[in-house]
Amino acid sequence: MDRENIGSAPPARLRVEVRTVDGSSELLAPVGELDHHTAELLRSPLDAALDASRSRLVVDCSGLEFCDSTGLNVLLGARLRAEAAGGGVHLVGMRPAVARVFQITGADAVFTVHETLATALPG
């Protein structure tokens, strides 16, 4: 398994752990706040996974404390690219405050949302 941590924006408001699963899936675990100032820290590994032909992206949101419209747009952009490549973006373990952003905007209807990693990861 590949593990890497993607940098951080001052004052380390977001970090993203990345791991390849089954060679064709990427597990990304953002921890902290996903907003205008930190969005690139998630966009970069999402794009890298898609560029490496890993089109099934699993985003473990259990450590995500906040997500604004910029963060949402990063995930929506990744979803479009992943679906064009025959995959998709799967969201896992959203906290209520983050889930609310997805509900209000209707974005929860375009993502596959899972309660646990076990159901999101390929079996």
PDB file of C-alpha atoms in Angstrom:
ATOM      1  CA  MET A   1       0.000   0.000   0.000  1.00  0.00           C
ATOM      2  CA  ASP A   2       1.093   3.510  -0.822  1.00  0.00           C
ATOM      3  CA  ARG A   3       0.892   6.031   2.000  1.00  0.00           C
ATOM      4  CA  GLU A   4       1.633   9.690   1.809  1.00  0.00           C
ATOM      5  CA  ASN A   5       0.630  12.855   3.581  1.00  0.00           C
ATOM      6  CA  ILE A   6      -0.120  15.892   1.498  1.00  0.00           C
ATOM      7  CA  GLY A   7       1.171  19.201   2.953  1.00  0.00           C
ATOM      8  CA  SER A   8      -0.845  21.604   5.045  1.00  0.00           C
ATOM      9  CA  ALA A   9      -2.077  25.158   4.835  1.00  0.00           C
ATOM     10  CA  PRO A  10      -1.255  27.453   7.740  1.00  0.00           C
ATOM     11  CA  PRO A  11      -2.084  26.825  10.482  1.00  0.00           C
ATOM     12  CA  ALA A  12      -2.313  23.160   9.436  1.00  0.00           C
ATOM     13  CA  ARG A  13      -6.086  23.369   9.048  1.00  0.00           C
ATOM     14  CA  LEU A  14      -6.282  20.412   6.683  1.00  0.00           C
ATOM     15  CA  ARG A  15      -4.204  17.330   6.094  1.00  0.00           C
ATOM     16  CA  VAL A  16      -4.988  14.491   3.757  1.00  0.00           C
ATOM     17  CA  GLU A  17      -3.826  10.906   4.112  1.00  0.00           C
ATOM     18  CA  VAL A  18      -3.781   8.988   0.846  1.00  0.00           C
ATOM     19  CA  ARG A  19      -3.653   5.235   0.311  1.00  0.00           C
ATOM     20  CA  THR A  20      -4.076   3.101  -2.793  1.00  0.00           C
ATOM     21  CA  VAL A  21      -6.392   0.126  -2.333  1.00  0.00           C
ATOM     22  CA  ASP A  22      -6.568  -2.782  -4.783  1.00  0.00           C
ATOM     23  CA  GLY A  23      -4.481  -0.862  -7.326  1.00  0.00           C
ATOM     24  CA  SER A  24      -7.572   0.777  -8.841  1.00  0.00           C
ATOM     25  CA  SER A  25      -9.052   2.623  -5.862  1.00  0.00           C
ATOM     26  CA  GLU A  26      -7.740   5.526  -3.846  1.00  0.00           C
ATOM     27  CA  LEU A  27      -8.680   6.151  -0.222  1.00  0.00           C
ATOM     28  CA  LEU A  28      -8.356   9.784   0.834  1.00  0.00           C
ATOM     29  CA  ALA A  29      -8.896  10.868   4.415  1.00  0.00           C
ATOM     30  CA  PRO A  30      -9.073  14.656   4.837  1.00  0.00           C
ATOM     31  CA  VAL A  31      -8.827  15.821   8.444  1.00  0.00           C
ATOM     32  CA  GLY A  32      -9.717  19.368   9.445  1.00  0.00           C
ATOM     33  CA  GLU A  33     -11.399  22.146   7.481  1.00  0.00           C
ATOM     34  CA  LEU A  34     -11.976  21.984   3.734  1.00  0.00           C
ATOM     35  CA  ASP A  35     -12.466  25.514   2.453  1.00  0.00           C
ATOM     36  CA  HIS A  36     -11.194  28.099  -0.028  1.00  0.00           C
ATOM     37  CA  HIS A  37      -7.778  28.217   1.663  1.00  0.00           C
ATOM     38  CA  THR A  38      -7.247  24.453   1.948  1.00  0.00           C
ATOM     39  CA  ALA A  39      -9.106  23.029  -1.068  1.00  0.00           C
ATOM     40  CA  GLU A  40      -5.947  22.532  -3.135  1.00  0.00           C
ATOM     41  CA  LEU A  41      -4.665  20.127  -0.480  1.00  0.00           C
ATOM     42  CA  LEU A  42      -7.496  17.759  -1.406  1.00  0.00           C
ATOM     43  CA  ARG A  43      -7.730  18.626  -5.105  1.00  0.00           C
ATOM     44  CA  SER A  44      -4.099  17.696  -5.722  1.00  0.00           C
ATOM     45  CA  PRO A  45      -4.277  14.061  -4.518  1.00  0.00           C
ATOM     46  CA  LEU A  46      -7.701  13.581  -6.139  1.00  0.00           C
ATOM     47  CA  ASP A  47      -6.259  14.714  -9.472  1.00  0.00           C
ATOM     48  CA  ALA A  48      -3.132  12.596  -8.967  1.00  0.00           C
ATOM     49  CA  ALA A  49      -5.243   9.491  -8.354  1.00  0.00           C
ATOM     50  CA  LEU A  50      -7.323  10.124 -11.456  1.00  0.00           C
ATOM     51  CA  ASP A  51      -4.194  10.839 -13.518  1.00  0.00           C
ATOM     52  CA  ALA A  52      -2.871   7.442 -12.348  1.00  0.00           C
ATOM     53  CA  SER A  53      -6.068   5.718 -13.613  1.00  0.00           C
ATOM     54  CA  ARG A  54      -7.525   5.141 -10.155  1.00  0.00           C
ATOM     55  CA  SER A  55     -11.107   6.134 -10.923  1.00  0.00           C
ATOM     56  CA  ARG A  56     -12.776   4.783  -7.770  1.00  0.00           C
ATOM     57  CA  LEU A  57     -12.168   7.454  -5.148  1.00  0.00           C
ATOM     58  CA  VAL A  58     -13.221   6.804  -1.558  1.00  0.00           C
ATOM     59  CA  VAL A  59     -13.183   9.904   0.638  1.00  0.00           C
ATOM     60  CA  ASP A  60     -13.317   9.170   4.364  1.00  0.00           C
ATOM     61  CA  CYS A  61     -15.033  12.305   5.698  1.00  0.00           C
ATOM     62  CA  SER A  62     -15.076  11.197   9.342  1.00  0.00           C
ATOM     63  CA  GLY A  63     -12.256  13.632  10.176  1.00  0.00           C
ATOM     64  CA  LEU A  64     -13.696  16.499   8.162  1.00  0.00           C
ATOM     65  CA  GLU A  65     -14.959  19.191  10.518  1.00  0.00           C
ATOM     66  CA  PHE A  66     -16.075  21.760   7.938  1.00  0.00           C
ATOM     67  CA  CYS A  67     -16.692  21.971   4.186  1.00  0.00           C
ATOM     68  CA  ASP A  68     -17.615  25.111   2.286  1.00  0.00           C
ATOM     69  CA  SER A  69     -18.693  25.572  -1.336  1.00  0.00           C
ATOM     70  CA  THR A  70     -15.094  25.508  -2.593  1.00  0.00           C
ATOM     71  CA  GLY A  71     -14.520  22.138  -0.950  1.00  0.00           C
ATOM     72  CA  LEU A  72     -17.790  20.871  -2.337  1.00  0.00           C
ATOM     73  CA  ASN A  73     -16.762  21.994  -5.819  1.00  0.00           C
ATOM     74  CA  VAL A  74     -13.455  20.108  -5.511  1.00  0.00           C
ATOM     75  CA  LEU A  75     -15.377  16.916  -4.773  1.00  0.00           C
ATOM     76  CA  LEU A  76     -17.902  17.577  -7.552  1.00  0.00           C
ATOM     77  CA  GLY A  77     -15.084  18.142 -10.048  1.00  0.00           C
ATOM     78  CA  ALA A  78     -13.427  14.877  -9.002  1.00  0.00           C
ATOM     79  CA  ARG A  79     -16.774  13.097  -9.360  1.00  0.00           C
ATOM     80  CA  LEU A  80     -17.164  14.283 -12.957  1.00  0.00           C
ATOM     81  CA  ARG A  81     -13.645  13.152 -13.875  1.00  0.00           C
ATOM     82  CA  ALA A  82     -14.038   9.821 -12.071  1.00  0.00           C
ATOM     83  CA  GLU A  83     -17.372   9.068 -13.748  1.00  0.00           C
ATOM     84  CA  ALA A  84     -15.948   9.964 -17.161  1.00  0.00           C
ATOM     85  CA  ALA A  85     -13.258   7.331 -16.487  1.00  0.00           C
ATOM     86  CA  GLY A  86     -15.846   4.718 -15.476  1.00  0.00           C
ATOM     87  CA  GLY A  87     -15.520   5.167 -11.722  1.00  0.00           C
ATOM     88  CA  GLY A  88     -16.975   7.405  -9.068  1.00  0.00           C
ATOM     89  CA  VAL A  89     -16.512   9.220  -5.794  1.00  0.00           C
ATOM     90  CA  HIS A  90     -17.727   7.471  -2.647  1.00  0.00           C
ATOM     91  CA  LEU A  91     -18.112   9.485   0.556  1.00  0.00           C
ATOM     92  CA  VAL A  92     -17.896   7.820   3.965  1.00  0.00           C
ATOM     93  CA  GLY A  93     -18.731   8.812   7.523  1.00  0.00           C
ATOM     94  CA  MET A  94     -19.838  12.403   7.088  1.00  0.00           C
ATOM     95  CA  ARG A  95     -20.278  14.375  10.283  1.00  0.00           C
ATOM     96  CA  PRO A  96     -23.649  16.122  10.657  1.00  0.00           C
ATOM     97  CA  ALA A  97     -22.323  19.634   9.881  1.00  0.00           C
ATOM     98  CA  VAL A  98     -20.655  18.437   6.668  1.00  0.00           C
ATOM     99  CA  ALA A  99     -23.603  16.240   5.690  1.00  0.00           C
ATOM    100  CA  ARG A 100     -25.854  19.290   6.064  1.00  0.00           C
ATOM    101  CA  VAL A 101     -23.898  21.197   3.388  1.00  0.00           C
ATOM    102  CA  PHE A 102     -24.427  18.293   1.006  1.00  0.00           C
ATOM    103  CA  GLN A 103     -28.140  18.096   1.856  1.00  0.00           C
ATOM    104  CA  ILE A 104     -28.774  21.835   1.482  1.00  0.00           C
ATOM    105  CA  THR A 105     -27.078  21.958  -1.927  1.00  0.00           C
ATOM    106  CA  GLY A 106     -28.525  18.669  -3.174  1.00  0.00           C
ATOM    107  CA  ALA A 107     -25.022  17.284  -3.690  1.00  0.00           C
ATOM    108  CA  ASP A 108     -25.855  14.277  -1.527  1.00  0.00           C
ATOM    109  CA  ALA A 109     -27.974  13.021  -4.441  1.00  0.00           C
ATOM    110  CA  VAL A 110     -25.015  12.849  -6.860  1.00  0.00           C
ATOM    111  CA  PHE A 111     -22.515  11.056  -4.605  1.00  0.00           C
ATOM    112  CA  THR A 112     -22.580   7.518  -3.321  1.00  0.00           C
ATOM    113  CA  VAL A 113     -22.606   7.908   0.467  1.00  0.00           C
ATOM    114  CA  HIS A 114     -21.614   5.085   2.815  1.00  0.00           C
ATOM    115  CA  GLU A 115     -21.860   4.779   6.570  1.00  0.00           C
ATOM    116  CA  THR A 116     -18.639   2.765   6.945  1.00  0.00           C
ATOM    117  CA  LEU A 117     -15.377   2.201   5.121  1.00  0.00           C
ATOM    118  CA  ALA A 118     -16.162  -1.515   4.912  1.00  0.00           C
ATOM    119  CA  THR A 119     -19.096  -0.817   2.598  1.00  0.00           C
ATOM    120  CA  ALA A 120     -17.245   1.797   0.552  1.00  0.00           C
ATOM    121  CA  LEU A 121     -14.044  -0.098  -0.197  1.00  0.00           C
ATOM    122  CA  PRO A 122     -14.048  -2.673  -2.957  1.00  0.00           C
ATOM    123  CA  GLY A 123     -14.558  -6.159  -1.596  1.00  0.00           C
TER     124      GLY A 123
END
